[in-house]
Coordinates of C-alpha atoms in Angstrom, one line a residue:
M6 CA -18.1 41.7 103.8
S7 CA -17.6 39.7 107.1
A8 CA -14.4 41.7 108.0
L9 CA -16.2 45.0 107.8
L10 CA -18.9 44.0 110.2
A11 CA -16.5 42.8 112.8
A12 CA -14.6 46.1 112.9
G13 CA -17.8 48.2 113.2
G14 CA -18.9 46.2 116.3
A15 CA -15.7 47.0 118.3
L16 CA -16.0 50.7 117.6
A17 CA -19.6 50.9 119.0
L18 CA -18.6 49.2 122.3
T19 CA -15.9 51.7 123.0
N20 CA -18.1 54.7 122.5
A21 CA -20.8 53.4 124.7
G22 CA -18.6 53.1 127.9
D23 CA -17.4 56.8 128.0
D24 CA -20.0 59.4 129.4
S25 CA -17.7 62.5 129.4
G26 CA -17.5 62.9 125.7
P27 CA -16.5 61.2 122.7
K28 CA -13.1 59.8 122.9
L29 CA -11.6 57.9 120.3
S30 CA -9.0 55.4 121.0
A31 CA -7.3 53.5 118.3
L32 CA -7.9 49.9 118.3
P33 CA -5.2 47.7 117.5
T34 CA -5.3 47.0 113.9
A35 CA -5.0 43.5 113.0
S36 CA -2.4 43.2 110.3
P37 CA -2.9 40.4 108.0
T38 CA -0.3 37.7 108.2
L39 CA 1.4 37.3 104.9
S40 CA 1.7 33.8 103.8
P41 CA 5.0 32.9 102.1
T42 CA 4.7 33.3 98.4
P43 CA 4.6 29.9 96.8
S44 CA 7.4 29.3 94.4
P45 CA 6.2 28.8 91.0
T46 CA 6.1 25.2 90.0
P47 CA 7.6 24.7 86.6
S48 CA 4.9 23.6 84.4
P49 CA 5.7 20.8 81.9
T50 CA 6.6 22.1 78.5
P51 CA 3.7 21.5 76.3
T52 CA 4.3 18.9 73.6
P53 CA 3.6 20.5 70.2
T54 CA 0.4 19.0 68.9
P55 CA 0.6 18.3 65.2
T56 CA -1.5 20.7 63.3
P57 CA -4.2 18.7 61.5
T58 CA -3.8 18.9 57.8
A59 CA -6.7 20.6 56.2
T60 CA -8.8 18.1 54.3
A61 CA -11.1 19.2 51.5
T62 CA -14.6 18.6 52.7
P63 CA -17.1 18.2 50.0
S64 CA -19.6 21.0 50.3
A65 CA -23.1 20.7 49.1
T66 CA -23.4 22.7 46.0
S67 CA -26.5 23.7 44.3
P68 CA -27.5 21.4 41.4
A69 CA -26.0 22.4 38.1
T70 CA -28.3 24.5 36.1
S71 CA -28.6 23.4 32.5
R72 CA -27.4 26.1 30.2
P73 CA -27.7 26.1 26.4
R74 CA -24.3 25.8 24.7
A75 CA -23.5 26.7 21.2
T76 CA -22.2 23.5 19.5
A77 CA -20.3 23.7 16.2
S78 CA -21.8 21.1 13.8
P79 CA -20.1 20.1 10.6
T80 CA -21.8 21.6 7.6
R81 CA -23.2 19.0 5.3
T82 CA -22.9 19.7 1.6
S83 CA -25.1 17.7 -0.6
T84 CA -23.2 15.9 -3.3
Q85 CA -24.7 15.7 -6.7
F86 CA -24.3 12.5 -8.6
Y87 CA -24.4 12.1 -12.4
A88 CA -25.4 9.1 -14.5
Y89 CA -22.9 7.5 -16.8
P90 CA -23.3 8.6 -20.4
K91 CA -25.5 6.7 -22.8
P92 CA -24.9 6.2 -26.5
S93 CA -26.2 9.2 -28.4
R94 CA -26.7 7.2 -31.6
E95 CA -26.7 3.6 -32.9
Y96 CA -23.3 2.2 -33.6
D97 CA -22.5 -0.6 -36.2
Q98 CA -23.6 -4.0 -34.9
L99 CA -21.5 -7.2 -34.9
E100 CA -20.9 -8.4 -38.4
L101 CA -19.3 -11.6 -39.6
T102 CA -18.0 -12.6 -43.0
L103 CA -16.8 -16.1 -43.9
T104 CA -14.7 -17.4 -46.8
A105 CA -13.6 -21.0 -47.5
D106 CA -11.8 -22.9 -50.2
H107 CA -14.0 -24.8 -52.7
N108 CA -13.6 -27.9 -54.9
E109 CA -10.4 -29.1 -53.3
E110 CA -9.5 -32.7 -53.5
V111 CA -9.4 -35.2 -50.7
G112 CA -6.2 -34.7 -48.6
D113 CA -5.9 -31.0 -49.7
I114 CA -5.8 -28.3 -47.0
Y115 CA -9.1 -26.3 -46.8
T116 CA -8.7 -22.8 -45.3
V117 CA -11.6 -21.0 -43.7
V118 CA -11.3 -17.3 -42.7
G119 CA -13.8 -15.5 -40.5
K120 CA -13.7 -11.8 -40.2
A121 CA -15.8 -10.0 -37.5
T122 CA -16.3 -6.3 -36.8
D123 CA -18.3 -4.5 -34.2
G124 CA -18.9 -0.7 -33.7
D125 CA -19.2 -1.1 -29.9
G126 CA -18.1 -4.3 -28.1
T127 CA -15.3 -6.8 -27.6
I128 CA -15.3 -9.7 -30.1
Y129 CA -14.4 -13.3 -29.3
F130 CA -14.5 -16.6 -31.1
T131 CA -17.2 -19.0 -29.9
G132 CA -16.4 -22.1 -32.0
M133 CA -16.6 -23.8 -35.4
T134 CA -17.5 -27.2 -36.8
W135 CA -16.1 -28.6 -40.1
G136 CA -19.1 -30.7 -40.9
D137 CA -17.2 -34.1 -40.7
G138 CA -17.2 -34.3 -36.9
A139 CA -14.1 -32.2 -36.4
S140 CA -14.4 -28.8 -34.6
E141 CA -12.4 -25.8 -33.3
P142 CA -12.8 -25.0 -29.6
R143 CA -14.3 -21.7 -28.5
Q144 CA -12.4 -19.0 -26.6
S145 CA -13.1 -18.2 -23.0
S146 CA -15.2 -15.1 -22.4
P147 CA -13.1 -11.9 -22.2
R148 CA -15.6 -10.3 -19.7
K149 CA -13.8 -9.0 -16.6
C150 CA -16.1 -6.6 -14.8
K151 CA -14.5 -3.7 -12.8
S152 CA -15.9 -1.3 -10.3
Y153 CA -17.5 2.0 -11.4
P154 CA -17.9 4.5 -8.6
P155 CA -20.7 7.1 -8.7
L156 CA -19.9 10.1 -10.8
T157 CA -19.7 13.4 -8.8
S158 CA -18.9 15.5 -11.9
P159 CA -20.6 15.6 -15.3
P160 CA -19.2 12.9 -17.6
G161 CA -18.1 13.5 -21.1
P162 CA -19.9 12.1 -24.1
Y163 CA -20.3 8.4 -24.6
Q164 CA -17.2 6.7 -26.1
P165 CA -17.8 3.5 -28.1
D166 CA -15.5 0.5 -27.9
P167 CA -15.1 -0.7 -31.5
D168 CA -13.4 -4.0 -32.3
S169 CA -12.4 -6.3 -35.2
K170 CA -11.0 -9.8 -35.3
T171 CA -9.8 -12.2 -38.0
Y172 CA -9.7 -16.0 -37.5
T173 CA -8.1 -18.4 -39.8
F174 CA -8.4 -22.2 -39.6
N175 CA -7.1 -25.1 -41.8
H176 CA -8.5 -28.6 -42.2
R177 CA -8.0 -31.8 -44.3
Y178 CA -11.0 -33.8 -45.4
L179 CA -10.4 -37.5 -45.7
A180 CA -13.4 -38.4 -48.0
P181 CA -15.1 -36.7 -50.9
G182 CA -18.4 -35.0 -50.4
D183 CA -20.2 -31.8 -49.4
Y184 CA -19.5 -30.5 -45.9
K185 CA -21.2 -27.7 -44.0
I186 CA -18.9 -25.5 -42.0
T187 CA -20.5 -23.4 -39.2
F188 CA -18.6 -20.5 -37.7
R189 CA -19.6 -18.6 -34.5
V190 CA -18.5 -15.3 -32.9
A191 CA -19.8 -13.0 -30.2
S192 CA -19.2 -9.5 -28.8
L193 CA -20.0 -8.2 -25.3
N194 CA -19.4 -5.4 -22.8
A195 CA -16.1 -6.7 -21.5
D196 CA -15.6 -4.5 -18.5
C197 CA -19.4 -4.1 -17.6
R198 CA -19.3 -0.4 -18.2
P199 CA -22.6 1.3 -17.3
N200 CA -24.7 1.8 -20.4
G201 CA -22.1 -0.1 -22.4
P202 CA -22.7 -2.2 -25.5
K203 CA -25.1 -5.1 -25.5
D204 CA -24.1 -8.7 -26.0
E205 CA -24.4 -9.9 -29.6
T206 CA -23.8 -13.2 -31.4
R207 CA -23.4 -14.1 -35.1
V208 CA -23.4 -17.5 -36.8
L209 CA -22.5 -18.2 -40.4
S210 CA -22.4 -21.4 -42.4
V211 CA -20.8 -22.3 -45.7
T212 CA -20.9 -25.5 -47.7
V213 CA -17.7 -26.8 -49.3
T214 CA -17.3 -29.6 -51.8
V215 CA -14.4 -32.0 -51.5
K216 CA -13.5 -33.8 -54.7
P217 CA -12.1 -37.3 -55.0
K218 CA -8.3 -37.5 -55.3
T219 CA -7.2 -37.3 -58.9
P220 CA -5.3 -40.5 -59.9

């Protein structure tokens, strides 16, 4: 803008000094002095800046909405349990018979035989006395209980456990006289079977006569 104003002022002064008419004279034109073009200064080669590795930035997410899910649950099947069978009738009870020698002499051998039977149960000998202070020891109980798990299927009919035993004993009496022999047996549910046989005992006595030794 300042260059244009200066040129307009020089033209007006020239026109004002000439009365005969307009004369135009060219004013010397000022040519702009060219400055030497600066040589480009080499700019330093930019050092490559390492590209930052993208880091996963946790973004705020909307809170999880609870949605119903179908869950597969194991199907429970109710198991039916069954009772162990009971006797459908009465079975023969424990019975004992006893036989012994009679009227033997002193020093002779007296033999006693005990026979026991039971329609349902395990029999064992529980002792005997000879009447003169001597005795026969009892047997240990044969009961050995075992485990019976619950029944998940219908059981069959009740099965009895019959038993029979024979016991024989010998003895010598050292003096004449009458002697009372007492014999004992028992039966039981040996394996503790559910609804099994009941415990039973039997005792029998017999009197024997011992004669003096014949000369």
